Amino acid sequence: MEDYSLPKDSLFLGFDSSTQSCKATVLDSNLNIVTSDVVHFDSELPHYKTKGGVHRDPSDDGRIVSPTLMWVEALELLLEKLNKSGLDFGKIVAVSGSGQQHGSVYWKKGSLEKLGRLDSSKSLKDQLNDAFSTTESPVWMDSSTTAQCREIENAVGGALELSRLTGSRGYERFTGPQIRKIFQTQPDVYADTERISLVSSFMACLLTGSYASIDETDGAGMNLMDIKERVWSKIVLEATALGLEEKLGKLAPAHAVVGLIASYFVEKFHFNKNCVVVQWSGDNPNSLAGLTLNTPGDLAISLGTSDTVFGIASEPRPRLEGHVFPNPVDPKSYMVMLCYKNGSLTREDIRNKYAEQSWETFNSYLEKTSPLNGGKLGFYYKDHEILPPLPVGFHRYVLDNLTDDSLEGLREHEVEEFDGASEVRAVIEGQFLSMRAHSERFGMPNPPKRIIATGGASANQSILKSISAIFGCDIYTVQRPDSASLGAALRAAHGWLCNNKGKFIPISCMYESKSEKTALSCKLLMPAGNPELLPKYTSLMKKRIEIEDRLVQKLGR
């Protein structure tokens, strides 16, 4: 049997350049965490005057950017912190990273030369101070490109056609519309740009001292890449900006090696000169890696301010809602991602209104109401919802003829309000029935193989019990909160292994037999719910989605 072990005493460094901070996680050859550190932008780099890592443009509604140079300075500061903590950089054999998705960087003409001759006696910031054609990078929070989204969609034959081509319809935060806006409103900036990087590939450029490719997985979050062929889509490029392909460079698989670490870091921090830099990718793909999702049927649910569902599907089935990306740890499968704006804040809102502002009361209500909630269905949108695309509003229905044996021929009528306990169950069942319905529409199997739950609410046993009943599978958790930088360190090790063997190796080969002894260990939180409930939830889900589709037709944005 082939040996997939990593060289003894070697270390693997993973970064996460996120919206508010830059984190690092270092793994040893047994995939255990050796050290980690973080630089917070607002407090540790206050001269950039960011709030939450960004600047909001008061003159352009919805325009949100970050100072590009701040990311450069944060990387060097983080390496200095790791150096002070005694990390032996000479043992690091591979580096990779995660970047906030959809942020973009514009390199000025002549910058490649600057990157290639970095002087280790000076700071990165001082040497790259004037390397950018615009000093501000649009980030994922920016929502000022609605017109550009529609233009690109119309040019290729509509939103669904753009989704079929690129894995997503036109989204304001995606890089294609962002580039088009710069092309239209700042033509001088666009003309002076020789290369456009994503945050992920930008950080890889810094580490290698040359232009790094955009990886296929993060490239899928741009509305520019042909999702099936994994090349830039000519028709979308033409609809976006003139001469764009040249500025984007070639795409690369996420497990590929960009190159060796730049001499700047060898001289300044004593990295081994043979240390490889593995392609960086986006934060969600790196989280998928860090949560050890690796085969079709795996599903992760992140329960935070917004809820995110991601899973692995063997075939891409793009739709108008949600996203399909290539899987960062397997070139043959795809990553499906669904985003919900109404997550924990909406759950809290119902708790405050109907459960005495107490999670204890909320949970006791959830426990004492019966599954299926006597046919009470609630749609709770405290904020404009992404999925489904509905405005703020609350809609409550009671199914008139709900019996235990059959949910056929159900009729519903709308009501103003439920009793407190029913409201609690309705918000929980509603959110997770919606997740199940939309993930199945995207080709995820039912029941999933397993669910990995993360985020604040994954600690709530009562909520997990409902999820396990609705989805009909076991629910696990991982032990580490920083799944993006952990995933990046794991991907550094994976890229090193693929490069060393000269072929693609499934990532699970690295930890399958020993995951309990690593930082990746999974713990069973909640076994699958009562199997008799599953077909009943299936029927209830179909009824719910029918009502949801009607609401979208009537009120949808």
mmCIF file with all atom_site columns, C-alpha atoms in Angstrom, residues 234-400:
data_model
loop_
_atom_site.group_PDB
_atom_site.id
_atom_site.type_symbol
_atom_site.label_atom_id
_atom_site.label_alt_id
_atom_site.label_comp_id
_atom_site.label_asym_id
_atom_site.label_entity_id
_atom_site.label_seq_id
_atom_site.pdbx_PDB_ins_code
_atom_site.Cartn_x
_atom_site.Cartn_y
_atom_site.Cartn_z
_atom_site.occupancy
_atom_site.B_iso_or_equiv
_atom_site.pdbx_formal_charge
_atom_site.auth_seq_id
_atom_site.auth_comp_id
_atom_site.auth_asym_id
_atom_site.auth_atom_id
_atom_site.pdbx_PDB_model_num
ATOM 1   C CA . LYS A 1 234 ? -15.145 33.890 -23.515 1.00 0.00 ? 234 LYS A CA 1
ATOM 2   C CA . ILE A 1 235 ? -18.761 35.054 -23.759 1.00 0.00 ? 235 ILE A CA 1
ATOM 3   C CA . VAL A 1 236 ? -18.809 36.320 -20.131 1.00 0.00 ? 236 VAL A CA 1
ATOM 4   C CA . LEU A 1 237 ? -15.358 37.948 -20.409 1.00 0.00 ? 237 LEU A CA 1
ATOM 5   C CA . GLU A 1 238 ? -16.541 39.888 -23.466 1.00 0.00 ? 238 GLU A CA 1
ATOM 6   C CA . ALA A 1 239 ? -19.682 40.997 -21.602 1.00 0.00 ? 239 ALA A CA 1
ATOM 7   C CA . THR A 1 240 ? -17.554 42.209 -18.659 1.00 0.00 ? 240 THR A CA 1
ATOM 8   C CA . ALA A 1 241 ? -14.581 44.274 -19.919 1.00 0.00 ? 241 ALA A CA 1
ATOM 9   C CA . LEU A 1 242 ? -12.244 44.621 -22.900 1.00 0.00 ? 242 LEU A CA 1
ATOM 10  C CA . GLY A 1 243 ? -8.957  42.697 -22.832 1.00 0.00 ? 243 GLY A CA 1
ATOM 11  C CA . LEU A 1 244 ? -9.873  41.013 -19.547 1.00 0.00 ? 244 LEU A CA 1
ATOM 12  C CA . GLU A 1 245 ? -8.453  37.515 -20.135 1.00 0.00 ? 245 GLU A CA 1
ATOM 13  C CA . GLU A 1 246 ? -4.902  38.858 -20.364 1.00 0.00 ? 246 GLU A CA 1
ATOM 14  C CA . LYS A 1 247 ? -5.315  40.665 -17.039 1.00 0.00 ? 247 LYS A CA 1
ATOM 15  C CA . LEU A 1 248 ? -6.626  37.534 -15.259 1.00 0.00 ? 248 LEU A CA 1
ATOM 16  C CA . GLY A 1 249 ? -3.891  35.073 -16.254 1.00 0.00 ? 249 GLY A CA 1
ATOM 17  C CA . LYS A 1 250 ? -4.413  31.300 -16.278 1.00 0.00 ? 250 LYS A CA 1
ATOM 18  C CA . LEU A 1 251 ? -6.519  29.286 -13.816 1.00 0.00 ? 251 LEU A CA 1
ATOM 19  C CA . ALA A 1 252 ? -5.024  26.457 -11.719 1.00 0.00 ? 252 ALA A CA 1
ATOM 20  C CA . PRO A 1 253 ? -6.451  23.539 -9.679  1.00 0.00 ? 253 PRO A CA 1
ATOM 21  C CA . ALA A 1 254 ? -6.605  24.272 -5.927  1.00 0.00 ? 254 ALA A CA 1
ATOM 22  C CA . HIS A 1 255 ? -4.133  21.485 -5.053  1.00 0.00 ? 255 HIS A CA 1
ATOM 23  C CA . ALA A 1 256 ? -1.444  22.763 -7.475  1.00 0.00 ? 256 ALA A CA 1
ATOM 24  C CA . VAL A 1 257 ? 1.846   24.336 -6.403  1.00 0.00 ? 257 VAL A CA 1
ATOM 25  C CA . VAL A 1 258 ? 2.278   28.029 -7.357  1.00 0.00 ? 258 VAL A CA 1
ATOM 26  C CA . GLY A 1 259 ? 6.058   27.953 -6.906  1.00 0.00 ? 259 GLY A CA 1
ATOM 27  C CA . LEU A 1 260 ? 8.771   28.191 -4.265  1.00 0.00 ? 260 LEU A CA 1
ATOM 28  C CA . ILE A 1 261 ? 8.682   30.777 -1.498  1.00 0.00 ? 261 ILE A CA 1
ATOM 29  C CA . ALA A 1 262 ? 10.334  34.095 -2.492  1.00 0.00 ? 262 ALA A CA 1
ATOM 30  C CA . SER A 1 263 ? 13.934  34.726 -1.370  1.00 0.00 ? 263 SER A CA 1
ATOM 31  C CA . TYR A 1 264 ? 12.583  37.756 0.571   1.00 0.00 ? 264 TYR A CA 1
ATOM 32  C CA . PHE A 1 265 ? 11.023  35.367 3.146   1.00 0.00 ? 265 PHE A CA 1
ATOM 33  C CA . VAL A 1 266 ? 14.002  32.993 3.103   1.00 0.00 ? 266 VAL A CA 1
ATOM 34  C CA . GLU A 1 267 ? 16.333  35.870 4.009   1.00 0.00 ? 267 GLU A CA 1
ATOM 35  C CA . LYS A 1 268 ? 14.041  37.697 6.419   1.00 0.00 ? 268 LYS A CA 1
ATOM 36  C CA . PHE A 1 269 ? 12.333  34.838 8.300   1.00 0.00 ? 269 PHE A CA 1
ATOM 37  C CA . HIS A 1 270 ? 14.668  31.921 7.453   1.00 0.00 ? 270 HIS A CA 1
ATOM 38  C CA . PHE A 1 271 ? 12.120  29.861 5.537   1.00 0.00 ? 271 PHE A CA 1
ATOM 39  C CA . ASN A 1 272 ? 13.626  26.813 3.848   1.00 0.00 ? 272 ASN A CA 1
ATOM 40  C CA . LYS A 1 273 ? 14.332  27.820 0.231   1.00 0.00 ? 273 LYS A CA 1
ATOM 41  C CA . ASN A 1 274 ? 12.557  24.627 -0.966  1.00 0.00 ? 274 ASN A CA 1
ATOM 42  C CA . CYS A 1 275 ? 9.308   25.507 0.837   1.00 0.00 ? 275 CYS A CA 1
ATOM 43  C CA . VAL A 1 276 ? 6.449   25.344 -1.693  1.00 0.00 ? 276 VAL A CA 1
ATOM 44  C CA . VAL A 1 277 ? 3.508   27.732 -1.909  1.00 0.00 ? 277 VAL A CA 1
ATOM 45  C CA . VAL A 1 278 ? 0.299   25.846 -2.710  1.00 0.00 ? 278 VAL A CA 1
ATOM 46  C CA . GLN A 1 279 ? -2.577  27.684 -4.465  1.00 0.00 ? 279 GLN A CA 1
ATOM 47  C CA . TRP A 1 280 ? -4.621  29.817 -2.110  1.00 0.00 ? 280 TRP A CA 1
ATOM 48  C CA . SER A 1 281 ? -8.414  29.563 -2.317  1.00 0.00 ? 281 SER A CA 1
ATOM 49  C CA . GLY A 1 282 ? -11.510 31.260 -0.877  1.00 0.00 ? 282 GLY A CA 1
ATOM 50  C CA . ASP A 1 283 ? -12.611 31.135 2.768   1.00 0.00 ? 283 ASP A CA 1
ATOM 51  C CA . ASN A 1 284 ? -15.653 28.909 2.202   1.00 0.00 ? 284 ASN A CA 1
ATOM 52  C CA . PRO A 1 285 ? -13.678 26.300 0.195   1.00 0.00 ? 285 PRO A CA 1
ATOM 53  C CA . ASN A 1 286 ? -10.984 26.275 2.893   1.00 0.00 ? 286 ASN A CA 1
ATOM 54  C CA . SER A 1 287 ? -13.635 25.814 5.579   1.00 0.00 ? 287 SER A CA 1
ATOM 55  C CA . LEU A 1 288 ? -14.975 22.861 3.590   1.00 0.00 ? 288 LEU A CA 1
ATOM 56  C CA . ALA A 1 289 ? -11.449 21.355 3.724   1.00 0.00 ? 289 ALA A CA 1
ATOM 57  C CA . GLY A 1 290 ? -11.023 22.189 7.434   1.00 0.00 ? 290 GLY A CA 1
ATOM 58  C CA . LEU A 1 291 ? -14.355 20.540 8.271   1.00 0.00 ? 291 LEU A CA 1
ATOM 59  C CA . THR A 1 292 ? -13.113 17.363 6.485   1.00 0.00 ? 292 THR A CA 1
ATOM 60  C CA . LEU A 1 293 ? -15.956 17.317 3.960   1.00 0.00 ? 293 LEU A CA 1
ATOM 61  C CA . ASN A 1 294 ? -14.530 15.189 1.192   1.00 0.00 ? 294 ASN A CA 1
ATOM 62  C CA . THR A 1 295 ? -17.108 12.923 -0.459  1.00 0.00 ? 295 THR A CA 1
ATOM 63  C CA . PRO A 1 296 ? -20.493 13.421 -2.163  1.00 0.00 ? 296 PRO A CA 1
ATOM 64  C CA . GLY A 1 297 ? -23.189 13.268 0.502   1.00 0.00 ? 297 GLY A CA 1
ATOM 65  C CA . ASP A 1 298 ? -21.215 15.220 3.111   1.00 0.00 ? 298 ASP A CA 1
ATOM 66  C CA . LEU A 1 299 ? -23.019 18.358 4.288   1.00 0.00 ? 299 LEU A CA 1
ATOM 67  C CA . ALA A 1 300 ? -21.924 21.174 6.628   1.00 0.00 ? 300 ALA A CA 1
ATOM 68  C CA . ILE A 1 301 ? -24.279 23.657 8.251   1.00 0.00 ? 301 ILE A CA 1
ATOM 69  C CA . SER A 1 302 ? -22.738 26.767 9.747   1.00 0.00 ? 302 SER A CA 1
ATOM 70  C CA . LEU A 1 303 ? -25.120 28.412 12.215  1.00 0.00 ? 303 LEU A CA 1
ATOM 71  C CA . GLY A 1 304 ? -24.054 32.013 12.704  1.00 0.00 ? 304 GLY A CA 1
ATOM 72  C CA . THR A 1 305 ? -25.308 35.559 12.117  1.00 0.00 ? 305 THR A CA 1
ATOM 73  C CA . SER A 1 306 ? -26.086 34.240 8.676   1.00 0.00 ? 306 SER A CA 1
ATOM 74  C CA . ASP A 1 307 ? -26.494 30.509 8.106   1.00 0.00 ? 307 ASP A CA 1
ATOM 75  C CA . THR A 1 308 ? -24.482 28.763 5.399   1.00 0.00 ? 308 THR A CA 1
ATOM 76  C CA . VAL A 1 309 ? -24.949 25.271 4.031   1.00 0.00 ? 309 VAL A CA 1
ATOM 77  C CA . PHE A 1 310 ? -22.251 23.628 1.971   1.00 0.00 ? 310 PHE A CA 1
ATOM 78  C CA . GLY A 1 311 ? -21.877 20.154 0.648   1.00 0.00 ? 311 GLY A CA 1
ATOM 79  C CA . ILE A 1 312 ? -20.293 18.035 -2.052  1.00 0.00 ? 312 ILE A CA 1
ATOM 80  C CA . ALA A 1 313 ? -22.143 16.916 -5.169  1.00 0.00 ? 313 ALA A CA 1
ATOM 81  C CA . SER A 1 314 ? -20.823 14.741 -8.004  1.00 0.00 ? 314 SER A CA 1
ATOM 82  C CA . GLU A 1 315 ? -22.608 16.724 -10.749 1.00 0.00 ? 315 GLU A CA 1
ATOM 83  C CA . PRO A 1 316 ? -23.095 20.507 -10.963 1.00 0.00 ? 316 PRO A CA 1
ATOM 84  C CA . ARG A 1 317 ? -26.775 21.502 -11.061 1.00 0.00 ? 317 ARG A CA 1
ATOM 85  C CA . PRO A 1 318 ? -26.641 25.333 -10.973 1.00 0.00 ? 318 PRO A CA 1
ATOM 86  C CA . ARG A 1 319 ? -29.879 27.201 -10.279 1.00 0.00 ? 319 ARG A CA 1
ATOM 87  C CA . LEU A 1 320 ? -30.987 30.796 -9.797  1.00 0.00 ? 320 LEU A CA 1
ATOM 88  C CA . GLU A 1 321 ? -30.300 30.594 -6.063  1.00 0.00 ? 321 GLU A CA 1
ATOM 89  C CA . GLY A 1 322 ? -27.096 29.408 -4.376  1.00 0.00 ? 322 GLY A CA 1
ATOM 90  C CA . HIS A 1 323 ? -23.693 28.660 -5.855  1.00 0.00 ? 323 HIS A CA 1
ATOM 91  C CA . VAL A 1 324 ? -21.727 25.808 -7.396  1.00 0.00 ? 324 VAL A CA 1
ATOM 92  C CA . PHE A 1 325 ? -17.898 25.825 -7.206  1.00 0.00 ? 325 PHE A CA 1
ATOM 93  C CA . PRO A 1 326 ? -15.344 23.146 -8.084  1.00 0.00 ? 326 PRO A CA 1
ATOM 94  C CA . ASN A 1 327 ? -14.451 21.149 -4.950  1.00 0.00 ? 327 ASN A CA 1
ATOM 95  C CA . PRO A 1 328 ? -11.113 22.504 -3.609  1.00 0.00 ? 328 PRO A CA 1
ATOM 96  C CA . VAL A 1 329 ? -9.901  19.059 -2.501  1.00 0.00 ? 329 VAL A CA 1
ATOM 97  C CA . ASP A 1 330 ? -11.125 16.908 -5.401  1.00 0.00 ? 330 ASP A CA 1
ATOM 98  C CA . PRO A 1 331 ? -10.931 17.913 -9.081  1.00 0.00 ? 331 PRO A CA 1
ATOM 99  C CA . LYS A 1 332 ? -13.799 15.547 -10.018 1.00 0.00 ? 332 LYS A CA 1
ATOM 100 C CA . SER A 1 333 ? -16.598 16.811 -7.755  1.00 0.00 ? 333 SER A CA 1
ATOM 101 C CA . TYR A 1 334 ? -18.292 20.104 -6.904  1.00 0.00 ? 334 TYR A CA 1
ATOM 102 C CA . MET A 1 335 ? -18.989 22.208 -3.871  1.00 0.00 ? 335 MET A CA 1
ATOM 103 C CA . VAL A 1 336 ? -22.535 23.498 -3.406  1.00 0.00 ? 336 VAL A CA 1
ATOM 104 C CA . MET A 1 337 ? -23.088 26.557 -1.226  1.00 0.00 ? 337 MET A CA 1
ATOM 105 C CA . LEU A 1 338 ? -26.327 28.130 0.026   1.00 0.00 ? 338 LEU A CA 1
ATOM 106 C CA . CYS A 1 339 ? -26.377 31.375 2.039   1.00 0.00 ? 339 CYS A CA 1
ATOM 107 C CA . TYR A 1 340 ? -29.192 32.539 4.332   1.00 0.00 ? 340 TYR A CA 1
ATOM 108 C CA . LYS A 1 341 ? -29.235 36.035 5.802   1.00 0.00 ? 341 LYS A CA 1
ATOM 109 C CA . ASN A 1 342 ? -31.790 35.123 8.480   1.00 0.00 ? 342 ASN A CA 1
ATOM 110 C CA . GLY A 1 343 ? -29.752 33.008 10.865  1.00 0.00 ? 343 GLY A CA 1
ATOM 111 C CA . SER A 1 344 ? -29.090 33.436 14.564  1.00 0.00 ? 344 SER A CA 1
ATOM 112 C CA . LEU A 1 345 ? -30.406 37.031 14.777  1.00 0.00 ? 345 LEU A CA 1
ATOM 113 C CA . THR A 1 346 ? -33.810 35.865 13.522  1.00 0.00 ? 346 THR A CA 1
ATOM 114 C CA . ARG A 1 347 ? -33.794 32.933 15.978  1.00 0.00 ? 347 ARG A CA 1
ATOM 115 C CA . GLU A 1 348 ? -32.923 35.429 18.736  1.00 0.00 ? 348 GLU A CA 1
ATOM 116 C CA . ASP A 1 349 ? -35.728 37.725 17.641  1.00 0.00 ? 349 ASP A CA 1
ATOM 117 C CA . ILE A 1 350 ? -38.299 34.927 18.113  1.00 0.00 ? 350 ILE A CA 1
ATOM 118 C CA . ARG A 1 351 ? -36.669 33.986 21.436  1.00 0.00 ? 351 ARG A CA 1
ATOM 119 C CA . ASN A 1 352 ? -36.972 37.612 22.666  1.00 0.00 ? 352 ASN A CA 1
ATOM 120 C CA . LYS A 1 353 ? -40.569 37.963 21.530  1.00 0.00 ? 353 LYS A CA 1
ATOM 121 C CA . TYR A 1 354 ? -42.027 34.587 22.485  1.00 0.00 ? 354 TYR A CA 1
ATOM 122 C CA . ALA A 1 355 ? -39.630 32.842 24.914  1.00 0.00 ? 355 ALA A CA 1
ATOM 123 C CA . GLU A 1 356 ? -38.936 35.384 27.680  1.00 0.00 ? 356 GLU A CA 1
ATOM 124 C CA . GLN A 1 357 ? -35.599 36.391 26.111  1.00 0.00 ? 357 GLN A CA 1
ATOM 125 C CA . SER A 1 358 ? -34.168 33.135 27.414  1.00 0.00 ? 358 SER A CA 1
ATOM 126 C CA . TRP A 1 359 ? -32.566 30.266 25.485  1.00 0.00 ? 359 TRP A CA 1
ATOM 127 C CA . GLU A 1 360 ? -33.612 27.967 28.323  1.00 0.00 ? 360 GLU A CA 1
ATOM 128 C CA . THR A 1 361 ? -37.282 28.810 27.742  1.00 0.00 ? 361 THR A CA 1
ATOM 129 C CA . PHE A 1 362 ? -36.765 28.648 23.962  1.00 0.00 ? 362 PHE A CA 1
ATOM 130 C CA . ASN A 1 363 ? -35.307 25.140 24.257  1.00 0.00 ? 363 ASN A CA 1
ATOM 131 C CA . SER A 1 364 ? -38.015 23.943 26.630  1.00 0.00 ? 364 SER A CA 1
ATOM 132 C CA . TYR A 1 365 ? -40.673 25.148 24.135  1.00 0.00 ? 365 TYR A CA 1
ATOM 133 C CA . LEU A 1 366 ? -38.870 23.300 21.357  1.00 0.00 ? 366 LEU A CA 1
ATOM 134 C CA . GLU A 1 367 ? -38.772 20.124 23.451  1.00 0.00 ? 367 GLU A CA 1
ATOM 135 C CA . LYS A 1 368 ? -42.428 20.240 24.521  1.00 0.00 ? 368 LYS A CA 1
ATOM 136 C CA . THR A 1 369 ? -43.936 20.868 21.062  1.00 0.00 ? 369 THR A CA 1
ATOM 137 C CA . SER A 1 370 ? -44.283 17.831 18.833  1.00 0.00 ? 370 SER A CA 1
ATOM 138 C CA . PRO A 1 371 ? -42.393 17.391 15.548  1.00 0.00 ? 371 PRO A CA 1
ATOM 139 C CA . LEU A 1 372 ? -44.307 18.775 12.502  1.00 0.00 ? 372 LEU A CA 1
ATOM 140 C CA . ASN A 1 373 ? -45.771 21.399 14.903  1.00 0.00 ? 373 ASN A CA 1
ATOM 141 C CA . GLY A 1 374 ? -49.381 20.271 14.326  1.00 0.00 ? 374 GLY A CA 1
ATOM 142 C CA . GLY A 1 375 ? -49.120 21.587 10.752  1.00 0.00 ? 375 GLY A CA 1
ATOM 143 C CA . LYS A 1 376 ? -47.993 25.119 11.681  1.00 0.00 ? 376 LYS A CA 1
ATOM 144 C CA . LEU A 1 377 ? -45.520 26.550 9.148   1.00 0.00 ? 377 LEU A CA 1
ATOM 145 C CA . GLY A 1 378 ? -43.689 29.865 9.604   1.00 0.00 ? 378 GLY A CA 1
ATOM 146 C CA . PHE A 1 379 ? -41.574 32.015 7.272   1.00 0.00 ? 379 PHE A CA 1
ATOM 147 C CA . TYR A 1 380 ? -39.497 34.491 9.278   1.00 0.00 ? 380 TYR A CA 1
ATOM 148 C CA . TYR A 1 381 ? -37.509 37.185 7.450   1.00 0.00 ? 381 TYR A CA 1
ATOM 149 C CA . LYS A 1 382 ? -36.155 39.814 9.830   1.00 0.00 ? 382 LYS A CA 1
ATOM 150 C CA . ASP A 1 383 ? -33.768 40.891 7.024   1.00 0.00 ? 383 ASP A CA 1
ATOM 151 C CA . HIS A 1 384 ? -34.133 40.736 3.232   1.00 0.00 ? 384 HIS A CA 1
ATOM 152 C CA . GLU A 1 385 ? -33.534 37.057 2.537   1.00 0.00 ? 385 GLU A CA 1
ATOM 153 C CA . ILE A 1 386 ? -31.087 35.814 -0.122  1.00 0.00 ? 386 ILE A CA 1
ATOM 154 C CA . LEU A 1 387 ? -32.628 32.355 -0.321  1.00 0.00 ? 387 LEU A CA 1
ATOM 155 C CA . PRO A 1 388 ? -35.475 32.568 -1.194  1.00 0.00 ? 388 PRO A CA 1
ATOM 156 C CA . PRO A 1 389 ? -35.189 36.190 -2.497  1.00 0.00 ? 389 PRO A CA 1
ATOM 157 C CA . LEU A 1 390 ? -37.906 37.649 -0.247  1.00 0.00 ? 390 LEU A CA 1
ATOM 158 C CA . PRO A 1 391 ? -38.260 41.028 1.492   1.00 0.00 ? 391 PRO A CA 1
ATOM 159 C CA . VAL A 1 392 ? -38.567 41.557 5.250   1.00 0.00 ? 392 VAL A CA 1
ATOM 160 C CA . GLY A 1 393 ? -41.792 39.988 6.507   1.00 0.00 ? 393 GLY A CA 1
ATOM 161 C CA . PHE A 1 394 ? -43.372 37.182 8.554   1.00 0.00 ? 394 PHE A CA 1
ATOM 162 C CA . HIS A 1 395 ? -45.832 34.677 7.087   1.00 0.00 ? 395 HIS A CA 1
ATOM 163 C CA . ARG A 1 396 ? -47.635 32.022 9.113   1.00 0.00 ? 396 ARG A CA 1
ATOM 164 C CA . TYR A 1 397 ? -49.828 29.167 7.850   1.00 0.00 ? 397 TYR A CA 1
ATOM 165 C CA . VAL A 1 398 ? -51.763 26.309 9.396   1.00 0.00 ? 398 VAL A CA 1
ATOM 166 C CA . LEU A 1 399 ? -52.301 23.107 7.408   1.00 0.00 ? 399 LEU A CA 1
ATOM 167 C CA . ASP A 1 400 ? -55.968 22.243 7.898   1.00 0.00 ? 400 ASP A CA 1
#
